[in-house]
PDB file of C-alpha atoms in Angstrom:
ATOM      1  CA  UNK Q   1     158.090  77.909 120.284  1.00 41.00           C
ATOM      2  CA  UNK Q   2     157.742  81.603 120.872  1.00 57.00           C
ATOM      3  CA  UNK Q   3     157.326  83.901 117.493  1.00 72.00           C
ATOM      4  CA  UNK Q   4     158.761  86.406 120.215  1.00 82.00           C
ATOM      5  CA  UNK Q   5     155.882  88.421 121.381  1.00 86.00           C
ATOM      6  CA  UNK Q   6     155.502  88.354 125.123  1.00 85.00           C
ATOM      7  CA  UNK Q   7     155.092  85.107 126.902  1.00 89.00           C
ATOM      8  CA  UNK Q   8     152.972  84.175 130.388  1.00 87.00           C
ATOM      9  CA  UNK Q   9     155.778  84.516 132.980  1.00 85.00           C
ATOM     10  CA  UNK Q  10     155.515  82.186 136.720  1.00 86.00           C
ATOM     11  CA  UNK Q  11     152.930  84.180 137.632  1.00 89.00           C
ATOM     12  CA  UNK Q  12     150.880  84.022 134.324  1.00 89.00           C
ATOM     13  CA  UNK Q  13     151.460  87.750 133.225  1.00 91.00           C
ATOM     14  CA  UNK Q  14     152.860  88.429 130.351  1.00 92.00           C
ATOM     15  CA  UNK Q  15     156.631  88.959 129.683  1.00 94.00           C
ATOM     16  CA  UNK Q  16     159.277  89.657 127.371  1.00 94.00           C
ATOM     17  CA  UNK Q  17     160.460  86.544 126.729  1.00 94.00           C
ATOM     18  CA  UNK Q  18     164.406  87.086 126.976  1.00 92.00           C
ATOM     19  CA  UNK Q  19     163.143  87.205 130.558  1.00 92.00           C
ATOM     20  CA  UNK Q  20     161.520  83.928 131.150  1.00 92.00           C
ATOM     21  CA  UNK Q  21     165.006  81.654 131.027  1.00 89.00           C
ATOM     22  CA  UNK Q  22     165.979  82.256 134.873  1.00 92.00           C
ATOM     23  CA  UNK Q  23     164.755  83.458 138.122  1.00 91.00           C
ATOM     24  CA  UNK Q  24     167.095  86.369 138.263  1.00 92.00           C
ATOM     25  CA  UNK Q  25     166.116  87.712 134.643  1.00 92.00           C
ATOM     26  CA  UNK Q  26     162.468  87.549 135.917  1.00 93.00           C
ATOM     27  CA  UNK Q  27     163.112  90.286 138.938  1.00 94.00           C
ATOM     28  CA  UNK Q  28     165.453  92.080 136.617  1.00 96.00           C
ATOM     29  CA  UNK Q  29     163.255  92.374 134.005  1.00 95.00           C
ATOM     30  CA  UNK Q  30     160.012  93.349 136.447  1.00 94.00           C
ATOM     31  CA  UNK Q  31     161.911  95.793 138.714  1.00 94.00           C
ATOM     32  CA  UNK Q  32     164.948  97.006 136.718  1.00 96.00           C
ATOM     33  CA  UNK Q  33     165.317  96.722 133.256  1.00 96.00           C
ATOM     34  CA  UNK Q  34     164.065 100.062 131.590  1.00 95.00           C
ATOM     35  CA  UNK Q  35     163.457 101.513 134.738  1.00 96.00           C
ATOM     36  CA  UNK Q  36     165.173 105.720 134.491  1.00 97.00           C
ATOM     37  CA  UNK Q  37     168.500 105.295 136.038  1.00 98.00           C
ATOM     38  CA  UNK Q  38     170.258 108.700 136.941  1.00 98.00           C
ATOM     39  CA  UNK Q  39     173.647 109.705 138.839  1.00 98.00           C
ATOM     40  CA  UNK Q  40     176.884 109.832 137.733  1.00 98.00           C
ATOM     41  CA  UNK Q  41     178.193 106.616 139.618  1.00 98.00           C
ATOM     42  CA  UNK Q  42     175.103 104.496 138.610  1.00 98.00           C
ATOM     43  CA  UNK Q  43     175.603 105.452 134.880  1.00 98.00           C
ATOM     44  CA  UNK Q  44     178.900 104.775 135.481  1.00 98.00           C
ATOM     45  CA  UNK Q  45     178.437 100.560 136.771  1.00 98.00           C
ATOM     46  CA  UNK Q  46     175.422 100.205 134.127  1.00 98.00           C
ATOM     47  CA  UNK Q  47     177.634 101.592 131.543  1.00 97.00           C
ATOM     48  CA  UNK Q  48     180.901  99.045 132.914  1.00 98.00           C
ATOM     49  CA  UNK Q  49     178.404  96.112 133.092  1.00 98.00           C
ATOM     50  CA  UNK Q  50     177.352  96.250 129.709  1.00 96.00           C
ATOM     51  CA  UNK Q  51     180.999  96.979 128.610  1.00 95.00           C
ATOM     52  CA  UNK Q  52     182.019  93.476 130.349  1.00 97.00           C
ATOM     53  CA  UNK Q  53     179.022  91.909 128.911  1.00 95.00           C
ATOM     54  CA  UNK Q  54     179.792  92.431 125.333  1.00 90.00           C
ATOM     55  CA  UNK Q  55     180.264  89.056 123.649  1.00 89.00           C
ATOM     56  CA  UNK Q  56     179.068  87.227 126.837  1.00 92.00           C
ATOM     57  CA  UNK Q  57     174.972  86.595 127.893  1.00 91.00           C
ATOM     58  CA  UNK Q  58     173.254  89.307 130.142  1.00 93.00           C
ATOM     59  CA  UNK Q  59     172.593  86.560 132.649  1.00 94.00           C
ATOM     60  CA  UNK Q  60     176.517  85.979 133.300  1.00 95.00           C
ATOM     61  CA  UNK Q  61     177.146  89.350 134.213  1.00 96.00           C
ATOM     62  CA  UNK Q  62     173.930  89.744 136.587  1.00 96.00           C
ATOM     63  CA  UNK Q  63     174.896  86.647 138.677  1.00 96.00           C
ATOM     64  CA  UNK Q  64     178.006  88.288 139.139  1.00 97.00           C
ATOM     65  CA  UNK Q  65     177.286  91.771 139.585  1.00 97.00           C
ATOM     66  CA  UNK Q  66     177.544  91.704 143.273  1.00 98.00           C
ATOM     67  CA  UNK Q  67     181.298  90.224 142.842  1.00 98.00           C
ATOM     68  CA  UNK Q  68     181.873  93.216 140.431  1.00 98.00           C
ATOM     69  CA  UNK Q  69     180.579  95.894 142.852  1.00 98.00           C
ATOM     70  CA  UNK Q  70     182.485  94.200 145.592  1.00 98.00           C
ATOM     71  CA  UNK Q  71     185.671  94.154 143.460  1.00 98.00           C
ATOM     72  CA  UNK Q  72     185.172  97.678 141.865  1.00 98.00           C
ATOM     73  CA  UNK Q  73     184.467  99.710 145.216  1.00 98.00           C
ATOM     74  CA  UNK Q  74     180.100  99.953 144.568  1.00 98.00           C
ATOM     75  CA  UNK Q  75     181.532 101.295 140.976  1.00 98.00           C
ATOM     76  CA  UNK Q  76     182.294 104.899 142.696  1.00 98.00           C
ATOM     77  CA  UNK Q  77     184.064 106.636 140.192  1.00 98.00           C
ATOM     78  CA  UNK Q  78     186.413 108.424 142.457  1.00 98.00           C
ATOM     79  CA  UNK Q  79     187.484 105.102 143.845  1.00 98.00           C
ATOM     80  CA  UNK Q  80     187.663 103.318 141.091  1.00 98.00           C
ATOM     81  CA  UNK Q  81     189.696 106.392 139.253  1.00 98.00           C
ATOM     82  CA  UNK Q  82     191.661 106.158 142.392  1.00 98.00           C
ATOM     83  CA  UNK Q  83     192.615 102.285 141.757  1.00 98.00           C
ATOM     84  CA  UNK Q  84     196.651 101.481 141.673  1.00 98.00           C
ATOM     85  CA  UNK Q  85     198.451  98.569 139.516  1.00 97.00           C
ATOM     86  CA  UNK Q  86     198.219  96.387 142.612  1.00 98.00           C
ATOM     87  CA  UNK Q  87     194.424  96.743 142.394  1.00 98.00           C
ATOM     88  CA  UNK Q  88     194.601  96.063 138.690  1.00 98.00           C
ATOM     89  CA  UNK Q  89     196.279  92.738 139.217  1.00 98.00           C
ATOM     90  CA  UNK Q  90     193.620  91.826 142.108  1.00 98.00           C
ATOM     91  CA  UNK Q  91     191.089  92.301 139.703  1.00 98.00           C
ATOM     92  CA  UNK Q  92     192.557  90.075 136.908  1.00 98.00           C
ATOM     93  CA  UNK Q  93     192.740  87.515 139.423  1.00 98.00           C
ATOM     94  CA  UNK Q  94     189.356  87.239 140.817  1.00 98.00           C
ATOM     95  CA  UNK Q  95     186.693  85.021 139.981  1.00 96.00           C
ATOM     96  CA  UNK Q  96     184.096  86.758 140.895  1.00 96.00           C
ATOM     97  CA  UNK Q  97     183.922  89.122 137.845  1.00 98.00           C
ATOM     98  CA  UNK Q  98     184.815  88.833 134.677  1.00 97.00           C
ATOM     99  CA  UNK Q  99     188.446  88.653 134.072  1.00 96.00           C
ATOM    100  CA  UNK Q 100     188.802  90.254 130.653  1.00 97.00           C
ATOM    101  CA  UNK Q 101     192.495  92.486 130.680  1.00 97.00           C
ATOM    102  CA  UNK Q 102     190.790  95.060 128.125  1.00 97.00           C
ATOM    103  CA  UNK Q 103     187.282  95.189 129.642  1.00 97.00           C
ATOM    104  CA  UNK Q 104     189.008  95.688 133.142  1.00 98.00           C
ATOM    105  CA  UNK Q 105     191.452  98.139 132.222  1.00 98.00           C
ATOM    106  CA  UNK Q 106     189.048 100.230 130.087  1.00 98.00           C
ATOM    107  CA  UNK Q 107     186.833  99.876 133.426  1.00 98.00           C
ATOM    108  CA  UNK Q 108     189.993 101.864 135.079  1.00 98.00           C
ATOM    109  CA  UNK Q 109     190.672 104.520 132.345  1.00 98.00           C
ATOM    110  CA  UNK Q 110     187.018 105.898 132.154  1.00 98.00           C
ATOM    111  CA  UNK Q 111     186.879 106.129 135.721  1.00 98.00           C
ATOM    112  CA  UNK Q 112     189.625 108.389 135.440  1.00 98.00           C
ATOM    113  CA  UNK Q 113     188.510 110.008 132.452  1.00 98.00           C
ATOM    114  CA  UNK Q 114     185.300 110.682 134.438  1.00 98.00           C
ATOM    115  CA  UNK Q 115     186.933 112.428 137.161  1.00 98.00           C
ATOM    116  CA  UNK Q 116     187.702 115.147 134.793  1.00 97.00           C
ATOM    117  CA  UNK Q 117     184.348 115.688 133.982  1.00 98.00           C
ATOM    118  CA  UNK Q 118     181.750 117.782 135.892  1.00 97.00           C
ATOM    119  CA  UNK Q 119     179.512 116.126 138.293  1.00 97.00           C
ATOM    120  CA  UNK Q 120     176.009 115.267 136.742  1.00 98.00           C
ATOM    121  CA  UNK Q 121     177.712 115.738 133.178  1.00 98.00           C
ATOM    122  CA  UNK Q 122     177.637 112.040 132.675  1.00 98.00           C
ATOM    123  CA  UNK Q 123     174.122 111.737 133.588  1.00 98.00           C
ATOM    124  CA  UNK Q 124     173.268 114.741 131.069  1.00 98.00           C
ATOM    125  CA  UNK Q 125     175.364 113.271 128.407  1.00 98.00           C
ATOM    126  CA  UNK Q 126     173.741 109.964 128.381  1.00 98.00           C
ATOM    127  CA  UNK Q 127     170.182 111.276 128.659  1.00 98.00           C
ATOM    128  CA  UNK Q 128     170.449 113.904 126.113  1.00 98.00           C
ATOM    129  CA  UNK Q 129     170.647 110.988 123.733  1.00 98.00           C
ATOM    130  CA  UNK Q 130     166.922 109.780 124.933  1.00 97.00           C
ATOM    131  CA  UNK Q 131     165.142 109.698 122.045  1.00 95.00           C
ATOM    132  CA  UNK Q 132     161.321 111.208 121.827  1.00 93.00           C
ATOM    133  CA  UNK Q 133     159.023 108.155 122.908  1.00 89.00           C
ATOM    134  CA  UNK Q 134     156.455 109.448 120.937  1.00 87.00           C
ATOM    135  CA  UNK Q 135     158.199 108.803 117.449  1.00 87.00           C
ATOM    136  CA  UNK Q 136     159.172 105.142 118.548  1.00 90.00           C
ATOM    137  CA  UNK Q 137     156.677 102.660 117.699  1.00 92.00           C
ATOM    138  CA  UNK Q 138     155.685 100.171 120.430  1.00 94.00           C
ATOM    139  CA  UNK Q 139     157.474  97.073 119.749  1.00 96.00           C
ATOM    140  CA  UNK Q 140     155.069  93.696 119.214  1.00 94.00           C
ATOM    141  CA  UNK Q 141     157.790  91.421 118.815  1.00 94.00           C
ATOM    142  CA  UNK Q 142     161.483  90.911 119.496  1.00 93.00           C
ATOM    143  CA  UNK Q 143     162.052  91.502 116.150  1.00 93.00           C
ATOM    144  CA  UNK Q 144     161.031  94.811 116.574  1.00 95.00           C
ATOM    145  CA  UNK Q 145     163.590  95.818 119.010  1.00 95.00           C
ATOM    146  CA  UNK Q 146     166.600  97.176 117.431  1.00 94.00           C
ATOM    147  CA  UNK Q 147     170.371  96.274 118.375  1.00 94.00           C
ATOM    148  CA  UNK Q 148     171.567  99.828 117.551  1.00 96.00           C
ATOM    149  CA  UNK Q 149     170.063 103.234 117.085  1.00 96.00           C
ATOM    150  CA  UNK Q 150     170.930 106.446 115.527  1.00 96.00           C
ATOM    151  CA  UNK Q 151     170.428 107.787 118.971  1.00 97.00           C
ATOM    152  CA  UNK Q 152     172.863 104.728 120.561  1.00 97.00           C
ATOM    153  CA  UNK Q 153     175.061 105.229 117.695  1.00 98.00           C
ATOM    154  CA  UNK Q 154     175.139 109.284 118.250  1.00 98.00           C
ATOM    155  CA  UNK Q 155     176.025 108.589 122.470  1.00 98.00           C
ATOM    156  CA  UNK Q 156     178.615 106.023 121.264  1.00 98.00           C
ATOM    157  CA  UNK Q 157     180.358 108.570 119.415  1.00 98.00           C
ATOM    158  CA  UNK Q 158     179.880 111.058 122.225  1.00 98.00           C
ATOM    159  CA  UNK Q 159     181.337 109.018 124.556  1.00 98.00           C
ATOM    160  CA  UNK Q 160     184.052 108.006 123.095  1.00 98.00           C
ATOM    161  CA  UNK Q 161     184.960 111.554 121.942  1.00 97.00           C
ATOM    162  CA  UNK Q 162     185.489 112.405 125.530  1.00 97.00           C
ATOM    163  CA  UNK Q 163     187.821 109.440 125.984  1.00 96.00           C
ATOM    164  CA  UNK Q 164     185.678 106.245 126.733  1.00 98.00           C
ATOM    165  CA  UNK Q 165     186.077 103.182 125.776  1.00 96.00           C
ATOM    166  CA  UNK Q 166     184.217  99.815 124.988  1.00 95.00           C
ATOM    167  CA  UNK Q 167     181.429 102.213 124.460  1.00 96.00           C
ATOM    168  CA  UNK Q 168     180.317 100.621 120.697  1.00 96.00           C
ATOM    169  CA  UNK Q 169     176.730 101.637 119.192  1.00 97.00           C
ATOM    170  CA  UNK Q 170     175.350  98.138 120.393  1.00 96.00           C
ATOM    171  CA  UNK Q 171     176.782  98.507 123.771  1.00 96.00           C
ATOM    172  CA  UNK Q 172     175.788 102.213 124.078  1.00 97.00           C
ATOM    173  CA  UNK Q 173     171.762 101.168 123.051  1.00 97.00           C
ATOM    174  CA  UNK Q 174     171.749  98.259 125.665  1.00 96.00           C
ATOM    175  CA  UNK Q 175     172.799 101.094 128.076  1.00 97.00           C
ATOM    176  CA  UNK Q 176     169.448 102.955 126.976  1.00 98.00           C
ATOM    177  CA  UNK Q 177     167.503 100.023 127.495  1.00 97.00           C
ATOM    178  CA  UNK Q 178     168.637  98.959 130.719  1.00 96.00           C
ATOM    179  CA  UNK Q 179     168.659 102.592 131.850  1.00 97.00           C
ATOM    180  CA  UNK Q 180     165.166 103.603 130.524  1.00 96.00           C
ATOM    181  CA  UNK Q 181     165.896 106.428 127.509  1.00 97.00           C
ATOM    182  CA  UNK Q 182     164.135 104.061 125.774  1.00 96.00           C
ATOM    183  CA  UNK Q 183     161.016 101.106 126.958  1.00 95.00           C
ATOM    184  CA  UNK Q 184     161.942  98.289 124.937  1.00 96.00           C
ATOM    185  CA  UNK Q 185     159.613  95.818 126.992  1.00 96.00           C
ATOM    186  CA  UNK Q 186     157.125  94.394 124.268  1.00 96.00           C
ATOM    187  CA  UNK Q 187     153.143  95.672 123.988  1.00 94.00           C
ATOM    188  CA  UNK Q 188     151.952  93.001 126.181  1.00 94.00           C
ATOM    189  CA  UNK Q 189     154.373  92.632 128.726  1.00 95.00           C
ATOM    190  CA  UNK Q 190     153.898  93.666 132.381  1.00 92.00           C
ATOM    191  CA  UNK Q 191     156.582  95.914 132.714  1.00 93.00           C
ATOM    192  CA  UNK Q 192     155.473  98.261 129.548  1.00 91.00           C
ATOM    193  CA  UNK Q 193     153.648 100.618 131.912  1.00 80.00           C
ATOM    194  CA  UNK Q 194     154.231  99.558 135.487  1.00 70.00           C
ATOM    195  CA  UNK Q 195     155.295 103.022 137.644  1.00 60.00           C
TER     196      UNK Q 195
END
């Protein structure tokens, strides 16, 4: 039983161990997860993602990500903006994403919403929320990784002031994570400091 500090992964280094459970968290975790993400349209799918993931496990919406960017044209906000009632009702009927109605249509309205925004202002929205590393302690523990920040709770707000939505506090600090503002991987893990 794991008090939650980092556990020896397949290859005997040490891990967070959120990432042990599946093959496809372990390369997520080592080559993705807190990793700096920047560009408009990759903010954009990371920020989607963890929009459809809310209420569901990580590990459902990264065995279907390639349906999603297959279904949501690579997550380009353009195309996605550009999306017609026809499209809406092909995406409520495929299996290879996650057929929520609200999470899908909230999907369409911030692409559009985005289209009225500058290009590279998403990207400098999001990261001007990156809190200072230095006055974050190192987390030891799961425990000592927080669900929501006053920095995830300040984007949320952001965000949803310039018309997004599904864009809570908790969804808005998984976004750091995932995106590197913030290096939630545990003391001991692998990933803490690889480049």
């Amino acid at each position: 039983m794991s008090d939650g500090a980092a556990l020896a992964g397949p290859d005997g280094a040490p891990r967070c161990p959120w990432a042990l459970s599946a093959p496809e968290y372990v390369a997520y975790h080592d080559e993705e997860w807190g990793r700096p993400v920047h560009g408009d349209d990759a903010l954009f799918e990371r920020l989607s993602l963890e929009a459809f993931q809310s209420g569901l496990s990580w590990i459902t919406i990264l065995r279907r990500r390639p349906g999603f960017r297959a279904a949501f044209a690579d997550f380009k906000i353009a195309s996605v903006a550009a999306f017609t009632d026809e499209d809406r009702e092909r995406l409520l009927a495929d299996a290879g994403i996650i057929r929520n109605r609200a999470k899908i249509d909230a999907t369409l309205a911030n692409a559009r919403a985005l289209t009225e925004w500058s290009p590279g202002e998403l990207d400098a929205l999001i990261w001007s929320h990156a809190p200072d590393p230095a006055g974050r302690p190192v987390p030891k523990t799961l425990s000592d990784v927080p669900p929501v920040t006053p920095e995830s709770t300040a984007l949320s707000k952001a965000l949803k002031k310039r018309g997004l939505r599904f864009v809570g506090p908790t969804t808005a600090y998984a976004l750091m994570q995932a995106c590197g503002l913030v290096n939630d991987h545990l003391e001991t893990c692998r990933a803490r400091s690889a480049p």
